[in-house]
Coordinates of C-alpha atoms and ligand atoms in Angstrom, one line a residue:
X1385 CA 22.8 23.6 19.4
X1386 CA 19.3 22.8 17.9
X1387 CA 17.6 19.4 18.4
X1388 CA 18.1 16.9 15.5
X1389 CA 15.3 16.8 12.9
X1390 CA 12.8 14.0 13.8
X1391 CA 12.3 11.4 11.1
X1392 CA 9.1 11.8 9.1
X1393 CA 6.2 9.4 9.5
X1394 CA 6.0 6.5 7.0
X1395 CA 2.4 5.8 6.2
X1396 CA 1.2 3.1 3.8
X1397 CA -2.3 2.5 2.4
X1398 CA -3.3 -1.0 1.5
X1399 CA -6.3 -3.0 0.3
X1400 CA -7.5 -5.4 -2.4
X1401 CA -9.2 -4.9 -5.7
X1402 CA -11.6 -1.9 -6.0
X1403 CA -11.5 -0.8 -2.4
X1404 CA -10.9 2.9 -3.3
X1405 CA -7.2 3.4 -2.6
X1406 CA -6.7 6.0 -5.3
X1407 CA -9.9 7.9 -4.4
X1408 CA -9.1 8.0 -0.7
X1409 CA -5.3 8.7 -0.9
X1410 CA -6.1 11.9 -2.9
X1411 CA -8.4 12.9 -0.1
X1412 CA -6.0 12.0 2.7
X1413 CA -3.2 13.9 1.0
X1414 CA -5.4 17.0 0.7
X1415 CA -6.5 16.8 4.3
X1416 CA -3.0 16.3 5.7
X1417 CA -1.5 19.1 3.6
X1418 CA -4.3 21.5 4.8
X1419 CA -3.1 20.6 8.3
X1420 CA 0.4 21.7 7.5
X1421 CA 2.0 18.3 6.8
X1422 CA 5.0 18.4 4.4
X1423 CA 4.6 15.1 2.6
X1424 CA 5.7 13.0 -0.3
X1425 CA 3.0 11.0 -2.1
X1426 CA 4.3 7.9 -3.8
X1427 CA 3.3 4.4 -4.8
X1428 CA 4.4 0.8 -5.3
X1429 CA 5.3 -0.8 -7.5
X1430 CA 6.7 2.5 -8.8
X1431 CA 7.7 5.9 -7.4
X1432 CA 10.9 6.3 -9.5
X1433 CA 11.6 6.2 -13.2
X1434 CA 13.2 2.7 -13.0
X1435 CA 10.5 1.3 -10.6
X1436 CA 7.7 2.7 -12.8
X1437 CA 9.2 0.7 -15.7
X1438 CA 9.2 -2.4 -13.5
X1439 CA 5.5 -1.7 -12.6
X1440 CA 4.7 -1.7 -16.3
X1441 CA 6.3 -5.1 -16.7
X1442 CA 4.3 -6.4 -13.7
X1443 CA 0.8 -5.1 -14.6
X1444 CA 0.8 -5.6 -18.4
X1445 CA -1.2 -8.5 -19.8
X1446 CA 1.2 -10.9 -21.5
X1447 CA 1.1 -14.2 -23.4
X1448 CA 3.7 -16.0 -21.2
X1449 CA 2.8 -17.1 -17.7
X1450 CA 4.8 -15.0 -15.2
X1451 CA 6.6 -17.2 -12.7
X1452 CA 5.5 -16.2 -9.1
X1453 CA 9.2 -16.1 -8.0
X1454 CA 10.1 -13.8 -10.9
X1455 CA 7.1 -11.6 -9.9
X1456 CA 8.3 -11.4 -6.3
X1457 CA 11.9 -10.5 -7.3
X1458 CA 10.7 -7.8 -9.6
X1459 CA 8.5 -6.3 -6.8
X1460 CA 11.5 -6.1 -4.5
X1461 CA 13.9 -4.8 -7.2
X1462 CA 11.5 -1.9 -7.7
X1463 CA 11.2 -1.5 -3.9
X1464 CA 15.0 -1.3 -3.4
X1465 CA 15.3 1.6 -5.9
X1466 CA 12.2 3.3 -4.4
X1467 CA 13.6 3.2 -0.9
X1468 CA 17.0 4.4 -1.9
X1469 CA 15.8 7.2 -4.2
X1470 CA 12.6 8.5 -2.5
X1471 CA 11.5 7.0 0.8
X1472 CA 14.7 7.1 2.9
X1473 CA 15.8 10.6 1.8
X1474 CA 12.3 12.0 2.5
X1475 CA 12.0 10.4 6.0
X1476 CA 15.5 11.5 6.9
X1477 CA 14.6 15.1 5.9
X1478 CA 11.6 15.0 8.3
X1479 CA 9.0 14.7 5.6
X1480 CA 6.1 12.3 5.8
X1481 CA 5.8 9.6 3.1
X1482 CA 2.3 8.5 2.1
X1483 CA 2.8 5.3 0.0
X1484 CA 0.1 3.6 -2.0
X1485 CA 0.9 -0.1 -1.2
X1486 CA 4.2 -1.4 0.3
X1487 CA 5.4 -4.8 1.6
X1488 CA 2.1 -5.9 3.1
X1489 CA 0.9 -6.0 -0.5
X1490 CA 3.7 -8.5 -1.2
X1491 CA 2.6 -10.7 1.7
X1492 CA -1.1 -10.4 0.5
X1493 CA -0.5 -10.9 -3.3
X1494 CA 2.6 -13.0 -3.7
X1495 CA 2.3 -15.1 -0.6
X1496 CA -1.5 -15.1 0.0
X1497 CA -2.7 -14.8 -3.6
X1498 CA 0.1 -16.7 -5.5
X1499 CA 0.8 -19.1 -2.7
X1500 CA 4.6 -18.4 -2.3
X1501 CA 6.1 -19.3 1.0
X1502 CA 5.9 -16.2 3.3
X1503 CA 9.4 -16.8 4.6
X1504 CA 10.7 -15.8 1.1
X1505 CA 9.0 -12.5 1.5
X1506 CA 10.4 -12.1 5.0
X1507 CA 14.0 -12.8 3.8
X1508 CA 13.7 -10.2 1.0
X1509 CA 12.1 -7.7 3.3
X1510 CA 15.1 -7.9 5.7
X1511 CA 17.6 -7.8 2.8
X1512 CA 16.0 -4.8 1.0
X1513 CA 14.5 -2.8 3.8
X1514 CA 16.8 -3.4 6.8
X1515 CA 14.9 -1.9 9.7
X1516 CA 12.6 0.2 7.6
X1517 CA 8.9 -0.6 8.3
X1518 CA 5.8 1.7 8.0
X1519 CA 4.8 3.6 11.2
X1520 CA 1.1 3.2 10.3
X1521 CA -0.8 1.2 7.7
X1522 CA -4.3 2.1 6.7
X1523 CA -6.1 -1.1 5.4
X1524 CA -9.1 -0.3 3.3
X1525 CA -11.2 -3.4 3.6
X1526 CA -14.3 -4.3 1.6
X1527 CA -16.0 -7.6 0.6
X1528 CA -14.3 -9.0 -2.5
X1529 CA -17.5 -9.0 -4.5
X1530 CA -18.0 -5.3 -3.8
X1531 CA -14.4 -4.4 -4.8
X1532 CA -14.5 -6.6 -8.0
X1533 CA -17.7 -4.9 -9.2
X1534 CA -16.3 -1.4 -8.6
X1535 CA -13.1 -2.3 -10.5
X1536 CA -15.1 -3.8 -13.4
X1537 CA -17.1 -0.6 -13.6
X1538 CA -13.8 1.3 -14.0
X1539 CA -13.2 -0.4 -17.4
X1540 CA -9.8 -1.9 -18.5
X1541 CA -8.5 -4.7 -16.2
X1542 CA -4.7 -5.2 -15.7
X1543 CA -2.9 -8.5 -15.2
X1544 CA -3.7 -8.6 -11.4
X1545 CA -7.2 -7.4 -11.8
X1546 CA -8.1 -10.3 -14.1
X1547 CA -7.5 -12.8 -11.3
X1548 CA -10.4 -14.9 -10.0
X1549 CA -12.6 -14.4 -6.9
X1550 CA -10.7 -17.0 -4.8
X1551 CA -7.4 -15.2 -5.5
X1552 CA -8.8 -12.0 -4.1
X1553 CA -10.4 -13.8 -1.1
X1554 CA -6.9 -15.1 -0.2
X1555 CA -5.5 -11.5 -0.7
X1556 CA -8.1 -10.1 1.6
X1557 CA -7.7 -12.9 4.2
X1558 CA -4.0 -12.3 4.3
X1559 CA -4.4 -8.5 4.8
X1560 CA -6.9 -9.1 7.7
X1561 CA -4.6 -11.6 9.3
X1562 CA -1.6 -9.1 9.1
X1563 CA -3.8 -6.4 10.6
X1564 CA -4.7 -8.7 13.5
X1565 CA -1.1 -9.7 14.1
X1566 CA 0.2 -6.1 13.9
X1567 CA -2.7 -4.3 15.4
X1568 CA -0.5 -1.5 16.8
X1569 CA 0.5 -0.5 13.2
X1570 CA -2.7 -1.2 11.3
X1571 CA -5.9 0.8 11.2
X1572 CA -8.7 -1.0 9.4
X1573 CA -11.2 1.2 7.5
X1574 CA -14.5 -0.3 6.4
X1575 CA -14.3 0.7 2.7
X1576 CA -17.5 -1.1 1.8
X1577 CA -19.4 1.8 3.1
X1578 CA -20.4 4.9 1.1
X1579 CA -17.6 7.4 0.5
X1580 CA -18.8 9.9 3.2
X1581 CA -18.7 7.2 5.9
X1582 CA -15.2 6.1 4.7
X1583 CA -14.0 9.7 5.0
X1584 CA -15.3 10.0 8.6
X1585 CA -13.2 7.0 9.5
X1586 CA -10.2 8.6 7.7
X1587 CA -10.6 11.8 9.7
X1588 CA -10.3 9.8 13.0
X1589 CA -7.1 8.2 11.8
X1590 CA -5.7 11.5 10.5
X1591 CA -6.2 13.1 14.0
X1592 CA -4.3 10.2 15.5
X1593 CA -1.4 10.6 13.0
X1594 CA -1.3 14.4 13.7
X1595 CA -1.2 13.7 17.5
X1596 CA 1.6 11.2 17.0
X1597 CA 3.5 13.7 15.0
X1598 CA 3.2 16.4 17.6
X1599 CA 4.5 14.0 20.3
X1600 CA 7.5 13.2 18.1
X1601 CA 8.2 16.9 17.9
X1602 CA 8.2 17.5 21.7
Ligands
Z5A2162 N1 1.2 -5.6 -6.3 C1 1.7 -6.8 -5.9 O1 1.3 -7.8 -6.4 N2 2.7 -6.9 -4.9 C2 3.2 -5.8 -4.3 O2 4.1 -5.9 -3.5 C3 2.7 -4.5 -4.7 C4 1.7 -4.5 -5.7 C5 3.2 -3.3 -4.1 C6 -1.0 -2.6 -9.0 O3 -1.3 -1.9 -7.8 C7 -0.9 -4.0 -8.7 O4 0.3 -4.4 -8.1 C8 -1.9 -4.5 -7.7 C9 -1.2 -5.5 -6.8 C10 0.2 -5.5 -7.3 N3 -3.0 -5.1 -8.4 N4 -4.2 -5.2 -8.1 N5 -5.3 -5.4 -8.1 P1 -2.4 -0.7 -7.7 O5 -2.3 -0.2 -6.3 O6 -2.2 0.3 -8.8 O7 -3.7 -1.5 -8.0 P2 -5.2 -1.2 -7.8 O8 -5.8 -2.2 -6.8 O9 -5.9 -1.2 -9.1 O10 -5.3 0.3 -7.1 P3 -6.2 1.5 -7.4 O11 -6.1 2.0 -8.8 O12 -6.0 2.4 -6.3 O13 -7.7 0.9 -7.3 P4 -8.8 1.0 -6.2 O14 -8.3 0.7 -4.9 O15 -9.8 0.1 -6.8 O16 -9.2 2.5 -6.1 P5 -10.2 3.5 -6.9 O17 -9.8 3.6 -8.4 O18 -10.1 4.7 -6.1 O19 -11.7 2.9 -6.7 C11 -12.3 2.0 -7.7 C12 -13.7 2.5 -8.1 O20 -14.6 2.5 -6.9 C13 -13.7 4.0 -8.6 O21 -14.6 4.1 -9.6 C14 -14.2 4.8 -7.4 O22 -14.9 5.9 -7.7 C15 -15.1 3.7 -6.7 N6 -15.2 3.9 -5.2 C16 -14.2 4.0 -4.4 N7 -14.7 4.1 -3.1 C17 -16.0 3.9 -3.2 C18 -17.1 3.9 -2.2 N8 -16.8 4.0 -0.9 N9 -18.3 3.7 -2.6 C19 -18.6 3.6 -3.9 N10 -17.6 3.6 -4.9 C20 -16.4 3.8 -4.5

């Protein structure tokens, strides 16, 4: 009888405003696929038809003030659908999942940024995810002023991107605290550096991920 299929690796990429997630995820995906990794690339909020509709509701500018608790519940509603439809089936089939943001973003934005009690996030995390947690999280970190300038240069700003400097300082502070508290899972990338230097750091992390995968297969 053949050995059971090992679960795929669940890798999340996190960071504040303008740190270059999209730019670097495209690069990571290309690099890992070249090294033979069978992978699903997805994002939060989003990743399914329903969750992408929730994403639109969350990021659109609107007249009414969005209540932080309503925002939190929408984020987790989208996440429940995303886990059931995309993440769990892929991991169970032995595929890697590379996800642009996950629950660390909820701690950073809804608890850190908006000021909601982090225990609310913990409660919903347990309810919606059960035991599911990322195997590795790449935190792209850059000074807030650098990130905000890059995002401004990109043009149109969504509802989150229009937040003020102090909001993004709290987001960054929360991410860095999470990285210190879960240092086994997090890899912090200095994303304030030029792209070439960021990619060198990503190569080192990719080698580690590929090593971890080959151990899982033994
Ligand atoms: N959100 C939440 O509140 N709670 C949650 O639980 C979750 C999400 C999951 C949408 O997410 C919003 O959802 C997000 C938080 C909230 N709002 N914000 N802000 P998103 O992931 O789509 O948001 P985003 O931050 O706008 O992601 P992004 O599109 O990946 O942006 P980015 O990180 O700024 O990446 P970029 O577009 O690749 O880079 C920005 C510019 O900088 C671009 O012109 C690049 O060419 C340039 N760049 C990138 N790297 C460099 C370097 N190293 N040097 C020079 N220039 C660079």
